[in-house]
CSV table of C-alpha atoms and ligand atoms in Angstrom, one decimal:
chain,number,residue,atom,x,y,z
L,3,UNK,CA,0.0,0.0,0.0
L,4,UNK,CA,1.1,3.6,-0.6
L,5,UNK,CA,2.0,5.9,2.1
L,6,UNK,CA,-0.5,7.7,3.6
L,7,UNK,CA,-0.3,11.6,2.2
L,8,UNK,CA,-0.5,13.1,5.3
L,9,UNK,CA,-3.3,16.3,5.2
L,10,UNK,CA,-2.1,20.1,6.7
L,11,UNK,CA,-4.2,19.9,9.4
L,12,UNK,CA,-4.2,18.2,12.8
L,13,UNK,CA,-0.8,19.1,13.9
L,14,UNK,CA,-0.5,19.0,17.4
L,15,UNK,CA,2.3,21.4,19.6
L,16,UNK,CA,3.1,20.3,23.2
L,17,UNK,CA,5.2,23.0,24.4
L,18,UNK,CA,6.3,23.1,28.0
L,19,UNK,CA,3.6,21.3,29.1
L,20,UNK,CA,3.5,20.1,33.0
L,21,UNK,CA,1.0,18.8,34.2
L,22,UNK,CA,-0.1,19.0,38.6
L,23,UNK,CA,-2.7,18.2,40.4
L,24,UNK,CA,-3.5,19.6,44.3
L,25,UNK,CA,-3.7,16.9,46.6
L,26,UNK,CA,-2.9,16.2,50.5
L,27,UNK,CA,0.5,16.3,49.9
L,28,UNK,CA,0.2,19.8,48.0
L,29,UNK,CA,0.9,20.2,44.4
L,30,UNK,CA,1.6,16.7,43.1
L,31,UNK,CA,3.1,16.8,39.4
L,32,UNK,CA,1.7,14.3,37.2
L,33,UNK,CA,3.7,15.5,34.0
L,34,UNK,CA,7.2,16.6,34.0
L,35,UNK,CA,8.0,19.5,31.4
L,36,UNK,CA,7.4,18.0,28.0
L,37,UNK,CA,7.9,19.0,24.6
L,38,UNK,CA,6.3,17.2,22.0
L,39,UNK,CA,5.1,17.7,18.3
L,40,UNK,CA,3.1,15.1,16.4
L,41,UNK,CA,2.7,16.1,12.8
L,42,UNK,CA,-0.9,16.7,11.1
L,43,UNK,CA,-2.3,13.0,10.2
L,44,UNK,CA,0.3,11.2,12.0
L,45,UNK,CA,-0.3,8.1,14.2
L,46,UNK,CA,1.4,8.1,17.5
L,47,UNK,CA,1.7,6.0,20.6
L,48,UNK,CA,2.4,7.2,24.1
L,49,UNK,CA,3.7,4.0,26.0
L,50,UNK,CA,4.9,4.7,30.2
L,51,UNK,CA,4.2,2.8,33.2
L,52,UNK,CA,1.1,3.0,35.4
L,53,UNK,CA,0.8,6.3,36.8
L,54,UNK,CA,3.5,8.1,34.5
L,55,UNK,CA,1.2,10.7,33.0
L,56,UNK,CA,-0.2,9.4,29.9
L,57,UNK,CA,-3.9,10.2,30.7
L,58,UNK,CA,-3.3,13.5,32.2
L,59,UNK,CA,-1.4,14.6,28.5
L,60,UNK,CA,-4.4,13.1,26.8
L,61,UNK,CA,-6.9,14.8,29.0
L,62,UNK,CA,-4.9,18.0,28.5
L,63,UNK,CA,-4.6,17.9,24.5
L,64,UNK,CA,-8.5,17.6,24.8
L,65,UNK,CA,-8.9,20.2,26.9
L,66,UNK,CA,-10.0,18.5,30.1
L,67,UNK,CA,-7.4,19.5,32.1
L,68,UNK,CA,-5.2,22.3,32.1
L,69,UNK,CA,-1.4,22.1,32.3
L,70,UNK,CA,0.2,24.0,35.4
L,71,UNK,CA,2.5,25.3,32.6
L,72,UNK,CA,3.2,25.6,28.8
L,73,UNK,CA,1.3,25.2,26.3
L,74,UNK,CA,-1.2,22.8,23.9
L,75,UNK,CA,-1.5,24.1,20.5
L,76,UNK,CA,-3.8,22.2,17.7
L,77,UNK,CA,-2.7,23.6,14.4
L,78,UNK,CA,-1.2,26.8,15.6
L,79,UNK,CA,-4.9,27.7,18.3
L,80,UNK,CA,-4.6,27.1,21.9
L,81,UNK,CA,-6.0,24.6,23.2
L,82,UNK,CA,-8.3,26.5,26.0
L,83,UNK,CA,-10.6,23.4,26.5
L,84,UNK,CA,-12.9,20.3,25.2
L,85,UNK,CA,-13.5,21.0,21.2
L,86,UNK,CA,-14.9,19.1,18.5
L,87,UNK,CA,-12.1,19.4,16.2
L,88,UNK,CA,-10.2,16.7,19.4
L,89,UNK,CA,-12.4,13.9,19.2
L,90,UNK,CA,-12.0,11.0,22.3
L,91,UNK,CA,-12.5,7.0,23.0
L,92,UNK,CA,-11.6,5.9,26.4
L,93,UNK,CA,-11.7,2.3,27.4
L,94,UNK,CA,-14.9,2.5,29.1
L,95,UNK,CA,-17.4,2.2,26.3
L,96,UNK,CA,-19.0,5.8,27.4
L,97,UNK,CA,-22.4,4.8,24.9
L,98,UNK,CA,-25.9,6.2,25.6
L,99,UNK,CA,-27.6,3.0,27.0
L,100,UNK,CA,-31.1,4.7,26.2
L,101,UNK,CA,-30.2,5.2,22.0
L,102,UNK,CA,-29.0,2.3,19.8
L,103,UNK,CA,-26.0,2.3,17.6
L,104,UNK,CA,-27.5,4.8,15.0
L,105,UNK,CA,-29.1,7.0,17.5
L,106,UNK,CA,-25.5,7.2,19.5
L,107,UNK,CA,-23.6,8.0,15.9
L,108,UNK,CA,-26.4,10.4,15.1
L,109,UNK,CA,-26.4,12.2,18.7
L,110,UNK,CA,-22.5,13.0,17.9
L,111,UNK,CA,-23.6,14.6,14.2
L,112,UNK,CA,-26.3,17.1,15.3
L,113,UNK,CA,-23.8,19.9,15.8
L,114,UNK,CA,-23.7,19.8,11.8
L,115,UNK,CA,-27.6,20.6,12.0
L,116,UNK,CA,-28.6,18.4,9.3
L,117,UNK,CA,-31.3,17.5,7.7
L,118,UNK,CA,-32.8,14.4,9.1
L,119,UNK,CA,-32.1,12.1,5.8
L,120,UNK,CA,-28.6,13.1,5.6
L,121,UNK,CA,-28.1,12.8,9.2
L,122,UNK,CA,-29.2,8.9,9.2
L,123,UNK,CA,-26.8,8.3,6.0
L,124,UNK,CA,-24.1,9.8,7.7
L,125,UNK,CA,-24.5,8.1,10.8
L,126,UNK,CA,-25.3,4.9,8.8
L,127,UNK,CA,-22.0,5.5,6.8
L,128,UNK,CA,-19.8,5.4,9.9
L,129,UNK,CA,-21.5,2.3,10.9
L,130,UNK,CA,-20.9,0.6,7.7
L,131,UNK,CA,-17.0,1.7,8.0
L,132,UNK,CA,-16.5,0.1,11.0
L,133,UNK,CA,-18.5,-3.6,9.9
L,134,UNK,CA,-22.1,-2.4,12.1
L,135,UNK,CA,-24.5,-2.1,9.6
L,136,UNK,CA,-26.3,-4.7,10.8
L,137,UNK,CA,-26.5,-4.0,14.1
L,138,UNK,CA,-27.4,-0.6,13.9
L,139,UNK,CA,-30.5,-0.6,15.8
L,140,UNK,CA,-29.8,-2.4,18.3
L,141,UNK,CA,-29.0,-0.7,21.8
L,142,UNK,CA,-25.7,-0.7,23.8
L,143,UNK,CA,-27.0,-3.2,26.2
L,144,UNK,CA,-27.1,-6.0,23.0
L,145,UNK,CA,-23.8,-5.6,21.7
L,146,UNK,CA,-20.3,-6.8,22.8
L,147,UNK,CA,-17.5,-5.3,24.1
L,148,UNK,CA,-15.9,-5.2,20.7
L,149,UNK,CA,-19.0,-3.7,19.0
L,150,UNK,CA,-19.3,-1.1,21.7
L,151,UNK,CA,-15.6,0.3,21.2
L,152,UNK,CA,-16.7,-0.4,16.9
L,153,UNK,CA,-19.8,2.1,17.3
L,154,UNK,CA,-17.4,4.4,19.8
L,155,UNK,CA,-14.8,4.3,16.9
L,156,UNK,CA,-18.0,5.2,14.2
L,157,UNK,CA,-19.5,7.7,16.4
L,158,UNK,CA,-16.4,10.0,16.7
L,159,UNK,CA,-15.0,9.4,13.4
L,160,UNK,CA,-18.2,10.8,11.8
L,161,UNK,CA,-17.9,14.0,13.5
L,162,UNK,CA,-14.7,14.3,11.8
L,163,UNK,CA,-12.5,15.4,14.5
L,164,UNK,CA,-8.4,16.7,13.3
L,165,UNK,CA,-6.9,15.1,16.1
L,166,UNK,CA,-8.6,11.7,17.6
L,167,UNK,CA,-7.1,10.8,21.7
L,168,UNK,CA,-7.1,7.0,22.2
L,169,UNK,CA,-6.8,6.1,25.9
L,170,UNK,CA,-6.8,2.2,26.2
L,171,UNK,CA,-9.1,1.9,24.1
L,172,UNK,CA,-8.7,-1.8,23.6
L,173,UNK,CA,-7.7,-2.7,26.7
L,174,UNK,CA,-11.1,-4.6,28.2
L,175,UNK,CA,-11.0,-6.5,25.0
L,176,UNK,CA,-10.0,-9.9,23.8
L,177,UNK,CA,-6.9,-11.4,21.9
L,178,UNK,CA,-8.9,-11.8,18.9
L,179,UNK,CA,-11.5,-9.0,19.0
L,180,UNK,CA,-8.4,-6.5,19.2
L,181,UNK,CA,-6.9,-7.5,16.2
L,182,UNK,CA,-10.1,-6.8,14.6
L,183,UNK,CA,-10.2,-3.6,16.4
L,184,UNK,CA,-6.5,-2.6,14.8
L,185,UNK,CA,-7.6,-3.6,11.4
L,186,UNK,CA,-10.7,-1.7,11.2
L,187,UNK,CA,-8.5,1.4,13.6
L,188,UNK,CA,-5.8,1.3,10.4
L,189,UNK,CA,-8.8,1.3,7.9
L,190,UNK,CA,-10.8,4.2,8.9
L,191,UNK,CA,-7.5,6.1,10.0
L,192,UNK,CA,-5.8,5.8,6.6
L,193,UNK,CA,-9.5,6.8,5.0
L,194,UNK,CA,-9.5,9.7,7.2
L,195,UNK,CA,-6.7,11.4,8.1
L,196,UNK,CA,-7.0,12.2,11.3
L,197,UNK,CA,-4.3,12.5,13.9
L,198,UNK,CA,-4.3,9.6,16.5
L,199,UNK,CA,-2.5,9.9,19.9
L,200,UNK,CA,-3.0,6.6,21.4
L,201,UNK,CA,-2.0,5.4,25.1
L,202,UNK,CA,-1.3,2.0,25.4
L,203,UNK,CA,0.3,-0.6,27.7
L,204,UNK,CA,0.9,-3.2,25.0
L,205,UNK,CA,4.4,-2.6,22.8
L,206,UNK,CA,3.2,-4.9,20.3
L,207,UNK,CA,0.1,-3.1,19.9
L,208,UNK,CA,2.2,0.3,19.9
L,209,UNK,CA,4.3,-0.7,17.2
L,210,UNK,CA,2.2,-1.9,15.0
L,211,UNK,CA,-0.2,1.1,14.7
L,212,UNK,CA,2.4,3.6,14.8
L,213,UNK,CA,4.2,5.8,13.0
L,214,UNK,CA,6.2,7.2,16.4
L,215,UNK,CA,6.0,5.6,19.6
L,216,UNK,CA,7.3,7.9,22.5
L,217,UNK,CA,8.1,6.3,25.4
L,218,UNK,CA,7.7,7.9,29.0
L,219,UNK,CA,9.7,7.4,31.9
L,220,UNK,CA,8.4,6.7,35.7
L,221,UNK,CA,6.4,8.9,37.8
L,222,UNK,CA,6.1,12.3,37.3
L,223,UNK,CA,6.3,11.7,33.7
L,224,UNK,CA,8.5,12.5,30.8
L,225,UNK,CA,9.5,11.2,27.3
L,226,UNK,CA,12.5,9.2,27.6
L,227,UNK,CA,12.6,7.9,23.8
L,228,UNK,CA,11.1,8.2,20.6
L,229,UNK,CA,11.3,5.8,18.1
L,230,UNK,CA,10.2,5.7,14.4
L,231,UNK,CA,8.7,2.8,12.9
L,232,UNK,CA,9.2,2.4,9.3
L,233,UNK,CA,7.3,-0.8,8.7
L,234,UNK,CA,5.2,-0.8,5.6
L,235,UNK,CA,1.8,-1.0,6.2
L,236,UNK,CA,-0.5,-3.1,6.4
L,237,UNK,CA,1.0,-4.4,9.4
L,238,UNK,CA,0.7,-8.0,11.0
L,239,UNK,CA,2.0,-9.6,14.0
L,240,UNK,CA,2.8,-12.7,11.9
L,241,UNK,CA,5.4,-11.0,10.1
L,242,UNK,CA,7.9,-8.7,12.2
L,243,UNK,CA,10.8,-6.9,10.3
L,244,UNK,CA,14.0,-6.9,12.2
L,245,UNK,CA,13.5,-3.1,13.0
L,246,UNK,CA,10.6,-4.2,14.5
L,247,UNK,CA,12.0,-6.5,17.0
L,248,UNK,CA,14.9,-3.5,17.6
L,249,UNK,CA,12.4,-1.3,19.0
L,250,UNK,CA,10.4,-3.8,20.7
L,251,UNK,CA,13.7,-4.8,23.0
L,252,UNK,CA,14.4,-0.9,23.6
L,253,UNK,CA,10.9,-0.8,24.3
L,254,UNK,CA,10.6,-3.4,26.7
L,255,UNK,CA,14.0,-2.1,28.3
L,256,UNK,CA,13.3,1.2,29.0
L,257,UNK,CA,9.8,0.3,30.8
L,258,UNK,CA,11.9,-2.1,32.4
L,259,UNK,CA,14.4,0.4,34.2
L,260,UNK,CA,11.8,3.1,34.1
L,261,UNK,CA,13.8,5.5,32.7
L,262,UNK,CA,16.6,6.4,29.8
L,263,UNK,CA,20.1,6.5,32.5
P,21,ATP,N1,-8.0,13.9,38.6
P,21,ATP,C1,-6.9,13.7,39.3
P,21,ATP,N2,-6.7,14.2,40.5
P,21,ATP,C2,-5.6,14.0,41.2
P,21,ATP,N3,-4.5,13.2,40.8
P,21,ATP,C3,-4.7,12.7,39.5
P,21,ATP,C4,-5.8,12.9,38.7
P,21,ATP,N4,-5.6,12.2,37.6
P,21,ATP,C5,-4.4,11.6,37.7
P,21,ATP,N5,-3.8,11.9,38.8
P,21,ATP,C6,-2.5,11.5,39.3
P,21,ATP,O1,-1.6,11.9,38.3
P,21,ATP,C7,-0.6,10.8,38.0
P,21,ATP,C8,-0.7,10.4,36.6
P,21,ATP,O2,-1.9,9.8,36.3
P,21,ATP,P1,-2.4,9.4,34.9
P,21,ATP,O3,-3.7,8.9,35.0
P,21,ATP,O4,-2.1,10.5,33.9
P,21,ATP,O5,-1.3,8.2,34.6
P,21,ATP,P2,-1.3,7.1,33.4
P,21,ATP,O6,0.0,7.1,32.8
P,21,ATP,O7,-2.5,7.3,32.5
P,21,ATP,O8,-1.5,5.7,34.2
P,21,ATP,P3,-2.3,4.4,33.8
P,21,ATP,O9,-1.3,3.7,32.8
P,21,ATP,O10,-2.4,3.6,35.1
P,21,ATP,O11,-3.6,4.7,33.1
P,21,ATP,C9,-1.0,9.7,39.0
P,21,ATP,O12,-0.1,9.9,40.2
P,21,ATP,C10,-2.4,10.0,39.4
P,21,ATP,O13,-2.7,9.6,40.7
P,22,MG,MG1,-4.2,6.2,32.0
């Protein structure tokens, strides 16, 4: 397949960015100063151990929380807090229980204000992209896990966002369902364009999605390494180039000690 050609918008500046939080012991800093730029319509990984940070920079490129210092930029405007154009899917399958598929992929379009016949293709659209046709009328409560995260993935898709924050989304989900999840992730991603940031705790699952995987060091956080994966795509795990395995040891190394000394 051909590289993706990478669209002009989506680009997201980290500058300076720490990140606190006040608790009983005072001001407890969750982020150390971190610089970071991940280029418009690039796929990156954030990959650190438990408690390292790697919610709290999501939540902050969103615009959920606000850093103690620096800045959040998404193509050149601050980030000043939660925006349309930063889309989000956490691990917990955050559906409307009370609408089914289409009504949840619909709910996320009306800011468009369209008309009702367009509204249900689009929504119906995002469904088909992400293999849920069928199911689309069915309510949260009579789908899977995998089907959940599948309308999630549809849902904020269709509202087209520049930048899309992955935080585990995967994580509650099967061997086999997740593979799924990365092949349809890879489809809709290299359909549109939008920039992924994506936490995860798996390496395997970092490097094959990823065009950079930055990898952050213990408690209060900060990236330790970046790496660049040059694999063609489509990626499988059934056949690993040797850069692959390189980055997987570093990888594995660096979460090991915690840190880069
Ligand atoms: N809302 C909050 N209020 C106070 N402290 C918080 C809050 N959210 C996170 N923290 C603290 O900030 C630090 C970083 O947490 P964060 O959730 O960003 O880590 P993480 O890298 O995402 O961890 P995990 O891999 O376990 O999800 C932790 O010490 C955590 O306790
Ligand atoms: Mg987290």
């Amino acid at each position: 397949m051909e590289p993706t050609a990478h669209p002009a918008s989506g680009r997201v500046d980290v500058k300076g960015v720490a990140i606190a939080y006040d608790g009983r012991g005072g001001h407890n800093l969750a982020l150390a100063r971190t610089d970071l730029v991940i280029e418009a319509g690039s796929f990156v990984s954030l990959i650190g151990p438990s408690g390292c940070g790697k919610s709290s920079l999501l939540n902050a490129v969103g615009g959920f929380v606000s850093p103690a210092e620096g800045t959040i930029t998404v193509d050149g405007k601050p980030v000043v807090g939660p925006n349309p154009e930063v889309g989000v899917i956490f691990q917990q399958y955050a559906l409307f229980p009370w609408f089914t598929a289409l009504g949840n992929v619909e709910f996320a379009l009306k800011r468009f204000g369209l008309p009702r016949g367009e509204l249900r293709d689009r929504a119906m659209e995002a469904l088909r992209e992400v293999g849920l046709e069928v199911h689309a009328l069915k309510y949260p409560g009579q789908l899977s896990g995998g089907m959940k995260q599948r309308v999630a993935v549809a849902r904020t898709l269709a509202s087209q966002p520049k930048v899309l924050l992955m935080d585990e989304p995967f994580g509650a989900l099967d061997a086999q369902t997740r593979i799924s999840m990365h092949e349809i992730l890879m489809r809709v991603w290299e359909k549109h364009k939008s920039t992924v940031i994506f936490v995860t705790h798996d390496v395997d699952e970092a490097l094959l999605l990823s065009d950079r995987v930055h990898v952050m060091s213990v408690a209060p956080g900060r990236i330790v390494r970046t790496l660049e994966v040059s694999a063609p795509r489509p990626r499988s795990v059934e056949k690993i180039d040797p850069e692959t395995i390189a980055h997987r040891v570093t990888v594995l190394q660096l979460l090991k000690h915690g840190h880069d000394e």
